[in-house]
PDB file of C-alpha atoms in Angstrom:
ATOM      1  CA  MET C  24      30.642 100.244 146.616  1.00 44.00           C
ATOM      2  CA  ALA C  25      27.528  99.566 148.662  1.00 42.00           C
ATOM      3  CA  SER C  26      27.715  99.316 152.435  1.00 40.00           C
ATOM      4  CA  SER C  27      27.040  96.096 154.317  1.00 38.00           C
ATOM      5  CA  ASP C  28      23.552  97.369 155.158  1.00 37.00           C
ATOM      6  CA  GLU C  29      22.630  97.836 151.487  1.00 34.00           C
ATOM      7  CA  LEU C  30      21.566  94.423 150.263  1.00 33.00           C
ATOM      8  CA  SER C  31      19.914  93.027 147.145  1.00 31.00           C
ATOM      9  CA  THR C  32      17.325  90.282 146.786  1.00 31.00           C
ATOM     10  CA  SER C  33      18.082  89.650 143.108  1.00 32.00           C
ATOM     11  CA  GLU C  34      19.167  86.040 143.655  1.00 34.00           C
ATOM     12  CA  ILE C  35      17.957  85.250 147.165  1.00 37.00           C
ATOM     13  CA  ALA C  36      14.190  85.177 147.348  1.00 43.00           C
ATOM     14  CA  ILE C  37      13.172  86.971 150.539  1.00 44.00           C
ATOM     15  CA  ASP C  38       9.390  87.053 150.408  1.00 48.00           C
ATOM     16  CA  PRO C  39       8.217  90.603 151.370  1.00 45.00           C
ATOM     17  CA  ASN C  40       4.953  89.161 152.711  1.00 49.00           C
ATOM     18  CA  LYS C  41       6.615  86.498 154.811  1.00 49.00           C
ATOM     19  CA  ASP C  42       7.546  87.014 158.453  1.00 46.00           C
ATOM     20  CA  VAL C  43       8.649  83.500 159.429  1.00 48.00           C
ATOM     21  CA  TYR C  44      11.305  81.392 157.708  1.00 46.00           C
ATOM     22  CA  THR C  45      12.105  77.722 158.227  1.00 47.00           C
ATOM     23  CA  THR C  46      15.528  76.683 159.468  1.00 45.00           C
ATOM     24  CA  GLU C  47      16.306  75.279 156.009  1.00 49.00           C
ATOM     25  CA  GLU C  48      15.495  78.625 154.375  1.00 47.00           C
ATOM     26  CA  LEU C  49      17.636  80.503 156.884  1.00 44.00           C
ATOM     27  CA  VAL C  50      20.553  78.158 156.303  1.00 44.00           C
ATOM     28  CA  SER C  51      20.236  78.683 152.542  1.00 46.00           C
ATOM     29  CA  PHE C  52      20.431  82.459 153.100  1.00 44.00           C
ATOM     30  CA  GLY C  53      23.528  82.027 155.251  1.00 42.00           C
ATOM     31  CA  GLN C  54      25.252  79.888 152.629  1.00 43.00           C
ATOM     32  CA  SER C  55      24.540  82.343 149.819  1.00 41.00           C
ATOM     33  CA  ASP C  56      27.046  84.872 148.528  1.00 39.00           C
ATOM     34  CA  SER C  57      26.559  88.098 150.504  1.00 37.00           C
ATOM     35  CA  ASN C  58      27.382  90.085 147.340  1.00 35.00           C
ATOM     36  CA  ASN C  59      23.963  89.061 146.032  1.00 35.00           C
ATOM     37  CA  PHE C  60      22.535  91.610 148.504  1.00 32.00           C
ATOM     38  CA  SER C  61      24.572  94.589 147.269  1.00 32.00           C
ATOM     39  CA  ASN C  62      21.737  96.791 145.955  1.00 32.00           C
ATOM     40  CA  PHE C  63      18.935  96.323 148.485  1.00 31.00           C
ATOM     41  CA  SER C  64      18.475  99.560 150.441  1.00 32.00           C
ATOM     42  CA  ILE C  65      16.967  99.528 153.919  1.00 30.00           C
ATOM     43  CA  GLU C  66      14.775 102.588 154.389  1.00 32.00           C
ATOM     44  CA  ASN C  67      15.044 104.662 157.524  1.00 34.00           C
ATOM     45  CA  ASN C  68      12.274 103.447 159.827  1.00 35.00           C
ATOM     46  CA  ILE C  69      11.395 106.960 161.039  1.00 36.00           C
ATOM     47  CA  ASP C  70      10.635 109.978 158.873  1.00 38.00           C
ATOM     48  CA  CYS C  71      12.836 112.630 160.477  1.00 42.00           C
ATOM     49  CA  SER C  72      11.513 115.352 158.145  1.00 43.00           C
ATOM     50  CA  GLN C  73       8.256 115.399 160.107  1.00 42.00           C
ATOM     51  CA  LYS C  74       9.989 116.216 163.394  1.00 43.00           C
ATOM     52  CA  SER C  75       9.940 119.992 163.837  1.00 47.00           C
ATOM     53  CA  ARG C  76      10.738 119.972 167.571  1.00 64.00           C
ATOM     54  CA  LEU C  77      11.386 117.602 170.431  1.00 85.00           C
ATOM     55  CA  LEU C  78       8.199 117.685 172.482  1.00 88.00           C
ATOM     56  CA  PRO C  79       8.324 116.947 176.229  1.00 88.00           C
ATOM     57  CA  PRO C  80       6.125 114.153 177.598  1.00 89.00           C
ATOM     58  CA  PRO C  81       2.647 115.470 178.470  1.00 87.00           C
ATOM     59  CA  LEU C  82       1.762 115.989 182.107  1.00 87.00           C
ATOM     60  CA  ALA C  83      -0.080 112.870 183.210  1.00 89.00           C
ATOM     61  CA  SER C  84      -0.547 110.380 186.035  1.00 91.00           C
ATOM     62  CA  PHE C  85       0.263 106.680 185.682  1.00 94.00           C
ATOM     63  CA  SER C  86      -0.811 103.561 187.543  1.00 94.00           C
ATOM     64  CA  SER C  87       2.779 102.715 188.490  1.00 95.00           C
ATOM     65  CA  TYR C  88       6.368 103.818 187.995  1.00 95.00           C
ATOM     66  CA  LYS C  89       6.860 101.003 185.484  1.00 92.00           C
ATOM     67  CA  SER C  90       3.913 102.239 183.412  1.00 94.00           C
ATOM     68  CA  LEU C  91       5.298 105.785 183.500  1.00 94.00           C
ATOM     69  CA  GLN C  92       8.762 104.535 182.539  1.00 90.00           C
ATOM     70  CA  GLU C  93       7.472 102.573 179.534  1.00 89.00           C
ATOM     71  CA  THR C  94       5.389 105.530 178.334  1.00 91.00           C
ATOM     72  CA  ILE C  95       8.330 107.944 178.572  1.00 91.00           C
ATOM     73  CA  ARG C  96      10.587 105.536 176.684  1.00 86.00           C
ATOM     74  CA  SER C  97       8.053 105.204 173.876  1.00 84.00           C
ATOM     75  CA  TRP C  98       7.461 108.963 173.744  1.00 89.00           C
ATOM     76  CA  THR C  99      11.123 109.990 173.687  1.00 86.00           C
ATOM     77  CA  LYS C 100      11.971 107.304 171.126  1.00 82.00           C
ATOM     78  CA  ASP C 101       9.375 108.785 168.751  1.00 80.00           C
ATOM     79  CA  GLN C 102      10.413 112.392 169.461  1.00 84.00           C
ATOM     80  CA  GLY C 103      14.114 111.758 168.887  1.00 82.00           C
ATOM     81  CA  TYR C 104      15.774 112.173 172.286  1.00 87.00           C
ATOM     82  CA  ASP C 105      16.448 110.247 175.475  1.00 84.00           C
ATOM     83  CA  LEU C 106      15.766 110.865 179.161  1.00 90.00           C
ATOM     84  CA  VAL C 107      18.016 109.368 181.832  1.00 88.00           C
ATOM     85  CA  VAL C 108      17.719 109.338 185.623  1.00 90.00           C
ATOM     86  CA  SER C 109      20.063 111.967 187.013  1.00 91.00           C
ATOM     87  CA  ARG C 110      19.047 112.011 190.689  1.00 93.00           C
ATOM     88  CA  SER C 111      16.797 109.975 192.966  1.00 95.00           C
ATOM     89  CA  TYR C 112      15.154 111.008 196.238  1.00 95.00           C
ATOM     90  CA  LYS C 113      14.121 108.588 198.981  1.00 94.00           C
ATOM     91  CA  HIS C 114      11.561 108.542 201.765  1.00 95.00           C
ATOM     92  CA  ASN C 115      11.705 105.749 204.335  1.00 94.00           C
ATOM     93  CA  SER C 116      14.405 104.043 202.237  1.00 94.00           C
ATOM     94  CA  LYS C 117      12.187 103.947 199.131  1.00 95.00           C
ATOM     95  CA  ILE C 118      12.569 106.104 196.023  1.00 96.00           C
ATOM     96  CA  VAL C 119       9.653 108.527 195.760  1.00 95.00           C
ATOM     97  CA  ARG C 120      10.999 111.043 193.235  1.00 95.00           C
ATOM     98  CA  ARG C 121      13.433 111.004 190.329  1.00 95.00           C
ATOM     99  CA  TYR C 122      14.882 113.778 188.217  1.00 94.00           C
ATOM    100  CA  LEU C 123      15.182 112.853 184.549  1.00 93.00           C
ATOM    101  CA  GLU C 124      17.347 114.894 182.217  1.00 91.00           C
ATOM    102  CA  CYS C 125      18.072 114.804 178.511  1.00 89.00           C
ATOM    103  CA  GLY C 126      20.783 112.351 177.524  1.00 85.00           C
ATOM    104  CA  ARG C 127      22.706 115.322 176.117  1.00 82.00           C
ATOM    105  CA  ALA C 128      22.706 117.293 179.388  1.00 82.00           C
ATOM    106  CA  GLY C 129      25.948 118.150 181.133  1.00 79.00           C
ATOM    107  CA  LYS C 130      29.351 118.922 179.671  1.00 77.00           C
ATOM    108  CA  SER C 131      32.120 116.704 178.374  1.00 66.00           C
ATOM    109  CA  GLN C 132      35.049 116.223 180.741  1.00 64.00           C
ATOM    110  CA  ASN C 133      38.548 117.223 179.680  1.00 60.00           C
ATOM    111  CA  LYS C 134      40.382 115.912 182.735  1.00 59.00           C
ATOM    112  CA  ARG C 135      43.831 116.594 181.302  1.00 62.00           C
ATOM    113  CA  ASN C 136      42.918 120.127 180.188  1.00 62.00           C
ATOM    114  CA  LEU C 137      44.070 119.480 176.627  1.00 60.00           C
ATOM    115  CA  SER C 138      43.409 121.932 173.825  1.00 58.00           C
ATOM    116  CA  GLU C 139      42.019 120.665 170.530  1.00 54.00           C
ATOM    117  CA  ASN C 140      45.488 121.118 168.988  1.00 57.00           C
ATOM    118  CA  ASP C 141      47.070 118.967 171.708  1.00 54.00           C
ATOM    119  CA  ARG C 142      44.690 116.063 171.267  1.00 51.00           C
ATOM    120  CA  ILE C 143      46.168 113.059 169.455  1.00 51.00           C
ATOM    121  CA  ARG C 144      42.786 111.409 169.108  1.00 51.00           C
ATOM    122  CA  LYS C 145      39.833 113.525 168.060  1.00 49.00           C
ATOM    123  CA  THR C 146      36.803 112.877 170.210  1.00 48.00           C
ATOM    124  CA  SER C 147      33.146 113.692 169.920  1.00 49.00           C
ATOM    125  CA  THR C 148      30.708 114.008 172.772  1.00 56.00           C
ATOM    126  CA  HIS C 149      27.000 113.743 173.285  1.00 74.00           C
ATOM    127  CA  LYS C 150      27.114 116.137 176.227  1.00 75.00           C
ATOM    128  CA  ILE C 151      26.243 119.649 175.086  1.00 80.00           C
ATOM    129  CA  GLY C 152      24.550 121.112 178.159  1.00 86.00           C
ATOM    130  CA  CYS C 153      20.938 120.484 177.113  1.00 89.00           C
ATOM    131  CA  PRO C 154      18.664 122.091 179.764  1.00 88.00           C
ATOM    132  CA  MET C 155      15.665 119.794 179.251  1.00 89.00           C
ATOM    133  CA  GLY C 156      14.617 117.875 182.368  1.00 92.00           C
ATOM    134  CA  LEU C 157      11.602 116.863 184.453  1.00 92.00           C
ATOM    135  CA  TYR C 158      10.580 115.185 187.693  1.00 93.00           C
ATOM    136  CA  VAL C 159       8.622 111.965 188.082  1.00 94.00           C
ATOM    137  CA  VAL C 160       7.004 111.766 191.497  1.00 95.00           C
ATOM    138  CA  ALA C 161       5.080 109.190 193.504  1.00 96.00           C
ATOM    139  CA  ASP C 162       1.654 110.744 194.130  1.00 95.00           C
ATOM    140  CA  ASN C 163       1.720 109.353 197.669  1.00 95.00           C
ATOM    141  CA  ARG C 164       5.251 109.171 199.027  1.00 92.00           C
ATOM    142  CA  GLU C 165       4.067 106.701 201.653  1.00 95.00           C
ATOM    143  CA  ASN C 166       3.086 104.358 198.821  1.00 95.00           C
ATOM    144  CA  PRO C 167       5.613 104.557 195.948  1.00 95.00           C
ATOM    145  CA  GLU C 168       4.185 101.315 194.537  1.00 96.00           C
ATOM    146  CA  GLY C 169       1.059 103.316 193.638  1.00 96.00           C
ATOM    147  CA  THR C 170       0.490 106.038 191.040  1.00 96.00           C
ATOM    148  CA  TRP C 171       3.219 108.318 189.674  1.00 96.00           C
ATOM    149  CA  SER C 172       3.046 111.657 187.854  1.00 94.00           C
ATOM    150  CA  ILE C 173       5.197 113.809 185.571  1.00 92.00           C
ATOM    151  CA  ARG C 174       6.042 117.316 186.805  1.00 91.00           C
ATOM    152  CA  TYR C 175       8.095 120.113 185.268  1.00 89.00           C
ATOM    153  CA  LYS C 176      10.302 122.694 186.906  1.00 83.00           C
ATOM    154  CA  ALA C 177       9.024 126.267 187.072  1.00 78.00           C
ATOM    155  CA  THR C 178      11.326 127.471 184.292  1.00 77.00           C
ATOM    156  CA  LYS C 179      10.053 126.788 180.776  1.00 73.00           C
ATOM    157  CA  GLN C 180      13.630 126.304 179.633  1.00 71.00           C
ATOM    158  CA  SER C 181      13.540 122.880 181.236  1.00 79.00           C
ATOM    159  CA  GLN C 182      10.984 121.772 178.627  1.00 82.00           C
ATOM    160  CA  ASN C 183      13.156 122.744 175.645  1.00 85.00           C
ATOM    161  CA  HIS C 184      16.235 121.195 174.037  1.00 85.00           C
ATOM    162  CA  ASN C 185      19.241 122.964 172.532  1.00 85.00           C
ATOM    163  CA  HIS C 186      19.700 120.395 169.740  1.00 82.00           C
ATOM    164  CA  GLY C 187      17.749 118.626 167.027  1.00 81.00           C
ATOM    165  CA  PRO C 188      16.139 115.162 167.083  1.00 80.00           C
ATOM    166  CA  GLU C 189      18.245 112.025 166.949  1.00 76.00           C
ATOM    167  CA  PHE C 190      17.022 108.529 166.147  1.00 72.00           C
ATOM    168  CA  GLY C 191      18.512 105.128 166.865  1.00 62.00           C
ATOM    169  CA  ILE C 192      19.883 106.280 170.234  1.00 70.00           C
ATOM    170  CA  ALA C 193      21.889 103.548 171.993  1.00 67.00           C
ATOM    171  CA  ASN C 194      19.616 103.543 175.048  1.00 66.00           C
ATOM    172  CA  HIS C 195      16.516 103.034 172.898  1.00 69.00           C
ATOM    173  CA  ARG C 196      18.203 100.229 170.986  1.00 73.00           C
ATOM    174  CA  ARG C 197      19.163  98.558 174.261  1.00 74.00           C
ATOM    175  CA  HIS C 198      15.577  98.628 175.548  1.00 69.00           C
ATOM    176  CA  GLU C 199      14.416  96.970 172.314  1.00 69.00           C
ATOM    177  CA  ARG C 200      16.415  93.837 173.084  1.00 71.00           C
ATOM    178  CA  ASN C 201      13.755  91.783 174.811  1.00 72.00           C
ATOM    179  CA  ASN C 202      13.766  87.988 174.982  1.00 70.00           C
ATOM    180  CA  ASN C 203      11.739  87.630 171.774  1.00 74.00           C
ATOM    181  CA  LEU C 204      14.188  89.701 169.731  1.00 76.00           C
ATOM    182  CA  LEU C 205      17.235  87.970 171.220  1.00 79.00           C
ATOM    183  CA  SER C 206      15.683  84.582 170.447  1.00 76.00           C
ATOM    184  CA  GLU C 207      15.151  85.642 166.831  1.00 76.00           C
ATOM    185  CA  ILE C 208      18.764  86.783 166.528  1.00 78.00           C
ATOM    186  CA  GLN C 209      20.019  83.570 168.153  1.00 77.00           C
ATOM    187  CA  ARG C 210      18.081  81.572 165.566  1.00 79.00           C
ATOM    188  CA  TYR C 211      19.661  83.474 162.679  1.00 75.00           C
ATOM    189  CA  VAL C 212      23.127  83.199 164.219  1.00 76.00           C
ATOM    190  CA  ASP C 213      22.711  79.424 164.553  1.00 76.00           C
ATOM    191  CA  ALA C 214      21.689  79.276 160.876  1.00 76.00           C
ATOM    192  CA  GLY C 215      24.813  81.145 159.775  1.00 78.00           C
ATOM    193  CA  ILE C 216      23.032  84.338 158.705  1.00 78.00           C
ATOM    194  CA  THR C 217      25.309  87.392 158.501  1.00 79.00           C
ATOM    195  CA  PRO C 218      24.474  90.464 160.633  1.00 79.00           C
ATOM    196  CA  ALA C 219      23.566  92.488 157.518  1.00 78.00           C
ATOM    197  CA  GLN C 220      21.204  89.761 156.298  1.00 79.00           C
ATOM    198  CA  THR C 221      19.779  89.399 159.802  1.00 79.00           C
ATOM    199  CA  ILE C 222      18.856  93.096 159.880  1.00 77.00           C
ATOM    200  CA  ILE C 223      16.916  92.753 156.605  1.00 78.00           C
ATOM    201  CA  ILE C 224      14.839  89.870 157.955  1.00 76.00           C
ATOM    202  CA  LEU C 225      14.284  91.521 161.345  1.00 79.00           C
ATOM    203  CA  ARG C 226      13.144  94.825 159.844  1.00 78.00           C
ATOM    204  CA  LYS C 227      10.580  93.012 157.729  1.00 79.00           C
ATOM    205  CA  LYS C 228       9.189  91.444 160.883  1.00 75.00           C
ATOM    206  CA  PHE C 229       9.653  94.513 163.125  1.00 74.00           C
ATOM    207  CA  PRO C 230       9.293  97.611 160.850  1.00 72.00           C
ATOM    208  CA  ASN C 231      10.187 100.116 163.596  1.00 72.00           C
ATOM    209  CA  LEU C 232      13.302  98.264 164.735  1.00 73.00           C
ATOM    210  CA  LEU C 233      16.254 100.504 165.619  1.00 70.00           C
ATOM    211  CA  GLN C 234      18.917  97.797 165.832  1.00 73.00           C
ATOM    212  CA  THR C 235      21.933  98.023 163.516  1.00 73.00           C
ATOM    213  CA  SER C 236      24.224  95.451 161.959  1.00 72.00           C
ATOM    214  CA  GLN C 237      26.827  96.363 164.578  1.00 77.00           C
ATOM    215  CA  ASP C 238      24.307  95.645 167.342  1.00 80.00           C
ATOM    216  CA  VAL C 239      23.749  92.189 165.858  1.00 76.00           C
ATOM    217  CA  ARG C 240      27.517  91.619 165.691  1.00 79.00           C
ATOM    218  CA  ASN C 241      27.846  92.569 169.362  1.00 78.00           C
ATOM    219  CA  ILE C 242      24.973  90.272 170.356  1.00 78.00           C
ATOM    220  CA  LYS C 243      26.487  87.453 168.293  1.00 75.00           C
ATOM    221  CA  SER C 244      29.801  87.967 170.088  1.00 75.00           C
ATOM    222  CA  ARG C 245      28.093  87.781 173.488  1.00 76.00           C
ATOM    223  CA  PHE C 246      26.304  84.574 172.458  1.00 72.00           C
ATOM    224  CA  ARG C 247      29.671  83.090 171.503  1.00 71.00           C
ATOM    225  CA  LYS C 248      31.284  84.092 174.817  1.00 69.00           C
ATOM    226  CA  VAL C 249      28.449  82.516 176.791  1.00 69.00           C
ATOM    227  CA  ALA C 250      28.719  79.313 174.735  1.00 67.00           C
ATOM    228  CA  LEU C 251      32.464  79.106 175.441  1.00 67.00           C
ATOM    229  CA  GLN C 252      32.120  79.541 179.197  1.00 66.00           C
ATOM    230  CA  PRO C 253      32.936  76.349 181.154  1.00 67.00           C
ATOM    231  CA  LYS C 254      29.829  74.671 182.474  1.00 61.00           C
ATOM    232  CA  ASN C 255      29.240  73.577 186.025  1.00 59.00           C
ATOM    233  CA  PRO C 256      29.798  69.788 186.261  1.00 53.00           C
ATOM    234  CA  THR C 257      26.191  69.320 187.381  1.00 51.00           C
ATOM    235  CA  GLU C 258      24.990  71.052 184.194  1.00 52.00           C
ATOM    236  CA  THR C 259      26.705  68.462 182.000  1.00 44.00           C
ATOM    237  CA  LEU C 260      24.866  65.562 183.619  1.00 36.00           C
TER     238      LEU C 260
END
Protein backbone atom coordinates (compact mmCIF):
# COMPACT_ATOMS: atom_id res chain seq x y z
CA MET A 1 0.00 0.00 0.00
CA ALA A 2 1.36 3.41 -0.92
CA SER A 3 2.22 5.93 1.77
CA SER A 4 0.34 9.19 2.22
CA ASP A 5 3.15 11.02 0.42
CA GLU A 6 2.81 8.86 -2.71
CA LEU A 7 -0.03 10.37 -4.69
CA SER A 8 -1.48 9.93 -8.17
CA THR A 9 -2.85 12.51 -10.58
CA SER A 10 -4.83 9.98 -12.62
CA GLU A 11 -8.20 11.59 -11.86
CA ILE A 12 -7.29 14.98 -10.42
CA ALA A 13 -5.71 17.21 -13.02
CA ILE A 14 -2.78 18.97 -11.37
CA ASP A 15 -1.15 20.92 -14.18
CA PRO A 16 2.67 20.40 -13.98
CA ASN A 17 3.22 23.81 -15.57
CA LYS A 18 0.89 25.64 -13.23
CA ASP A 19 2.06 27.28 -10.01
CA VAL A 20 -1.11 29.11 -8.93
CA TYR A 21 -4.55 27.58 -8.42
CA THR A 22 -7.86 29.35 -7.89
CA THR A 23 -9.81 28.82 -4.69
CA GLU A 24 -12.40 26.81 -6.65
CA GLU A 25 -9.70 24.48 -7.99
CA LEU A 26 -8.23 24.00 -4.52
CA VAL A 27 -11.64 23.21 -3.07
CA SER A 28 -12.21 20.63 -5.81
CA PHE A 29 -8.90 18.96 -4.88
CA GLY A 30 -9.91 18.90 -1.22
CA GLN A 31 -13.27 17.31 -2.01
CA SER A 32 -11.73 14.59 -4.17
CA ASP A 33 -11.02 11.07 -2.97
CA SER A 34 -7.46 11.00 -1.62
CA ASN A 35 -7.08 7.44 -2.97
CA ASN A 36 -6.91 8.98 -6.44
CA PHE A 37 -3.38 10.11 -5.50
CA SER A 38 -2.07 6.65 -4.55
CA ASN A 39 0.60 6.22 -7.25
CA PHE A 40 2.15 9.68 -7.59
CA SER A 41 5.71 9.57 -6.23
CA ILE A 42 7.38 12.72 -4.94
CA GLU A 43 11.06 12.68 -5.87
CA ASN A 44 13.68 13.55 -3.30
CA ASN A 45 14.52 17.22 -3.86
CA ILE A 46 18.26 16.72 -3.27
CA ASP A 47 20.49 14.17 -4.97
CA CYS A 48 22.32 12.67 -2.00
CA SER A 49 24.48 10.47 -4.25
CA GLN A 50 26.50 13.53 -5.25
CA LYS A 51 27.47 14.34 -1.66
CA SER A 52 30.85 12.74 -0.98
CA ARG A 53 31.65 14.78 2.15
CA LEU A 54 30.23 17.52 4.31
CA LEU A 55 32.27 20.59 3.42
CA PRO A 56 32.74 23.38 6.00
CA PRO A 57 31.69 26.92 5.04
CA PRO A 58 34.55 28.74 3.28
CA LEU A 59 36.48 31.37 5.18
CA ALA A 60 34.93 34.70 4.27
CA SER A 61 33.87 38.09 5.59
CA PHE A 62 30.26 39.30 5.53
CA SER A 63 28.62 42.71 5.68
CA SER A 64 26.68 41.79 8.83
CA TYR A 65 25.96 38.92 11.20
CA LYS A 66 22.58 38.42 9.52
CA SER A 67 24.24 38.04 6.12
CA LEU A 68 26.71 35.54 7.57
CA GLN A 69 23.89 33.63 9.27
CA GLU A 70 21.84 33.35 6.07
CA THR A 71 24.87 32.20 4.07
CA ILE A 72 25.77 29.51 6.62
CA ARG A 73 22.18 28.24 6.69
CA SER A 74 22.10 27.95 2.90
CA TRP A 75 25.52 26.27 2.80
CA THR A 76 24.84 23.70 5.51
CA LYS A 77 21.40 22.90 4.08
CA ASP A 78 23.03 22.00 0.74
CA GLN A 79 25.89 20.07 2.37
CA GLY A 80 23.62 17.97 4.58
CA TYR A 81 24.31 19.10 8.15
CA ASP A 82 23.36 21.82 10.60
CA LEU A 83 25.31 24.32 12.70
CA VAL A 84 23.90 25.61 15.99
CA VAL A 85 25.17 28.30 18.36
CA SER A 86 26.85 26.59 21.29
CA ARG A 87 28.44 29.56 23.08
CA SER A 88 28.35 33.34 22.79
CA TYR A 89 30.93 35.88 23.96
CA LYS A 90 30.14 39.50 24.83
CA HIS A 91 32.03 42.77 24.88
CA ASN A 92 30.37 45.82 26.43
CA SER A 93 27.14 43.81 26.76
CA LYS A 94 27.04 43.02 23.02
CA ILE A 95 27.76 39.66 21.41
CA VAL A 96 30.98 39.86 19.39
CA ARG A 97 31.79 36.16 18.91
CA ARG A 98 29.84 32.92 18.67
CA TYR A 99 30.95 29.31 18.58
CA LEU A 100 28.91 27.19 16.18
CA GLU A 101 29.02 23.42 16.37
CA CYS A 102 27.50 20.61 14.35
CA GLY A 103 23.97 19.72 15.36
CA ARG A 104 25.26 16.21 16.11
CA ALA A 105 27.95 17.38 18.57
CA GLY A 106 27.85 16.31 22.19
CA LYS A 107 26.63 13.08 23.73
CA SER A 108 23.17 11.82 24.60
CA GLN A 109 22.25 12.02 28.28
CA ASN A 110 21.31 8.89 30.18
CA LYS A 111 20.36 10.57 33.45
CA ARG A 112 19.05 7.37 35.03
CA ASN A 113 22.11 5.34 34.00
CA LEU A 114 19.98 2.68 32.32
CA SER A 115 21.49 -0.06 30.20
CA GLU A 116 19.98 -0.83 26.80
CA ASN A 117 18.43 -3.99 28.30
CA ASP A 118 16.77 -1.97 31.07
CA ARG A 119 15.15 0.53 28.73
CA ILE A 120 11.41 0.05 28.23
CA ARG A 121 11.32 2.52 25.37
CA LYS A 122 14.05 2.37 22.76
CA THR A 123 15.43 5.79 21.97
CA SER A 124 17.57 7.20 19.22
CA THR A 125 19.75 10.27 19.45
CA HIS A 126 21.24 12.78 17.10
CA LYS A 127 24.14 13.45 19.46
CA ILE A 128 27.15 11.38 18.43
CA GLY A 129 30.05 13.60 19.48
CA CYS A 130 30.72 15.22 16.09
CA PRO A 131 33.86 17.41 16.44
CA MET A 132 33.00 19.89 13.67
CA GLY A 133 32.76 23.50 14.84
CA LEU A 134 33.81 27.06 13.98
CA TYR A 135 33.80 30.62 15.27
CA VAL A 136 31.99 33.59 13.77
CA VAL A 137 33.55 36.84 14.92
CA ALA A 138 32.78 40.54 14.63
CA ASP A 139 35.74 42.05 12.75
CA ASN A 140 35.61 45.07 15.07
CA ARG A 141 34.38 44.11 18.52
CA GLU A 142 33.58 47.76 19.20
CA ASN A 143 31.12 47.62 16.29
CA PRO A 144 29.35 44.23 16.17
CA GLU A 145 26.75 45.73 13.82
CA GLY A 146 29.50 45.83 11.17
CA THR A 147 31.26 43.04 9.28
CA TRP A 148 31.64 39.48 10.57
CA SER A 149 34.01 36.67 9.56
CA ILE A 150 34.24 32.88 9.79
CA ARG A 151 37.25 31.44 11.63
CA TYR A 152 38.31 27.87 12.36
CA LYS A 153 40.08 26.43 15.36
CA ALA A 154 43.72 25.42 14.94
CA THR A 155 42.93 21.70 14.83
CA LYS A 156 41.80 20.42 11.43
CA GLN A 157 39.53 17.95 13.18
CA SER A 158 37.14 20.80 13.84
CA GLN A 159 36.47 21.04 10.09
CA ASN A 160 35.47 17.38 9.72
CA HIS A 161 32.36 15.41 10.67
CA ASN A 162 32.14 11.86 12.00
CA HIS A 163 28.90 11.07 10.14
CA GLY A 164 27.38 11.24 6.68
CA PRO A 165 25.12 13.93 5.18
CA GLU A 166 21.51 14.28 6.26
CA PHE A 167 18.80 16.20 4.45
CA GLY A 168 15.49 17.59 5.64
CA ILE A 169 16.93 18.48 9.06
CA ALA A 170 14.29 19.93 11.41
CA ASN A 171 16.18 23.20 11.86
CA HIS A 172 16.39 23.75 8.10
CA ARG A 173 12.70 22.98 7.70
CA ARG A 174 11.87 25.47 10.45
CA HIS A 175 13.83 28.26 8.75
CA GLU A 176 11.92 27.60 5.52
CA ARG A 177 8.64 28.61 7.15
CA ASN A 178 8.53 32.26 6.18
CA ASN A 179 5.34 34.30 5.89
CA ASN A 180 4.90 33.47 2.20
CA LEU A 181 5.01 29.72 2.79
CA LEU A 182 2.71 29.91 5.82
CA SER A 183 0.23 31.98 3.80
CA GLU A 184 0.25 29.34 1.06
CA ILE A 185 -0.39 26.57 3.58
CA GLN A 186 -3.16 28.59 5.24
CA ARG A 187 -4.84 28.96 1.86
CA TYR A 188 -4.77 25.21 1.23
CA VAL A 189 -5.99 24.46 4.75
CA ASP A 190 -8.93 26.83 4.27
CA ALA A 191 -9.76 25.04 1.00
CA GLY A 192 -9.82 21.64 2.70
CA ILE A 193 -6.67 20.29 1.04
CA THR A 194 -5.08 17.34 2.88
CA PRO A 195 -1.45 17.65 4.07
CA ALA A 196 -0.30 15.06 1.50
CA GLN A 197 -2.01 16.94 -1.33
CA THR A 198 -0.64 20.23 0.00
CA ILE A 199 2.93 18.90 -0.21
CA ILE A 200 2.45 17.98 -3.89
CA ILE A 201 1.27 21.48 -4.78
CA LEU A 202 3.96 23.19 -2.68
CA ARG A 203 6.80 21.14 -4.16
CA LYS A 204 5.68 22.08 -7.66
CA LYS A 205 5.89 25.73 -6.67
CA PHE A 206 9.00 25.39 -4.47
CA PRO A 207 11.10 22.51 -5.95
CA ASN A 208 13.71 22.56 -3.15
CA LEU A 209 11.17 22.54 -0.33
CA LEU A 210 12.11 20.36 2.65
CA GLN A 211 8.74 20.41 4.42
CA THR A 212 6.95 17.11 5.04
CA SER A 213 3.32 16.13 5.34
CA GLN A 214 3.80 15.96 9.11
CA ASP A 215 5.10 19.54 9.11
CA VAL A 216 1.93 20.63 7.31
CA ARG A 217 -0.20 18.73 9.85
CA ASN A 218 1.60 20.50 12.70
CA ILE A 219 1.15 23.91 11.06
CA LYS A 220 -2.52 23.14 10.43
CA SER A 221 -2.93 22.24 14.10
CA ARG A 222 -1.32 25.53 15.18
CA PHE A 223 -3.63 27.47 12.83
CA ARG A 224 -6.60 25.74 14.44
CA LYS A 225 -5.41 26.53 17.98
CA VAL A 226 -4.96 30.20 17.12
CA ALA A 227 -8.43 30.32 15.55
CA LEU A 228 -9.97 28.83 18.71
CA GLN A 229 -8.30 31.29 21.08
CA PRO A 230 -10.77 33.76 22.66
CA LYS A 231 -10.49 37.20 21.14
CA ASN A 232 -10.09 40.43 23.02
CA PRO A 233 -13.48 42.20 23.17
CA THR A 234 -12.02 45.17 21.29
CA GLU A 235 -11.02 42.84 18.43
CA THR A 236 -14.62 41.76 17.88
CA LEU A 237 -15.83 45.32 17.34
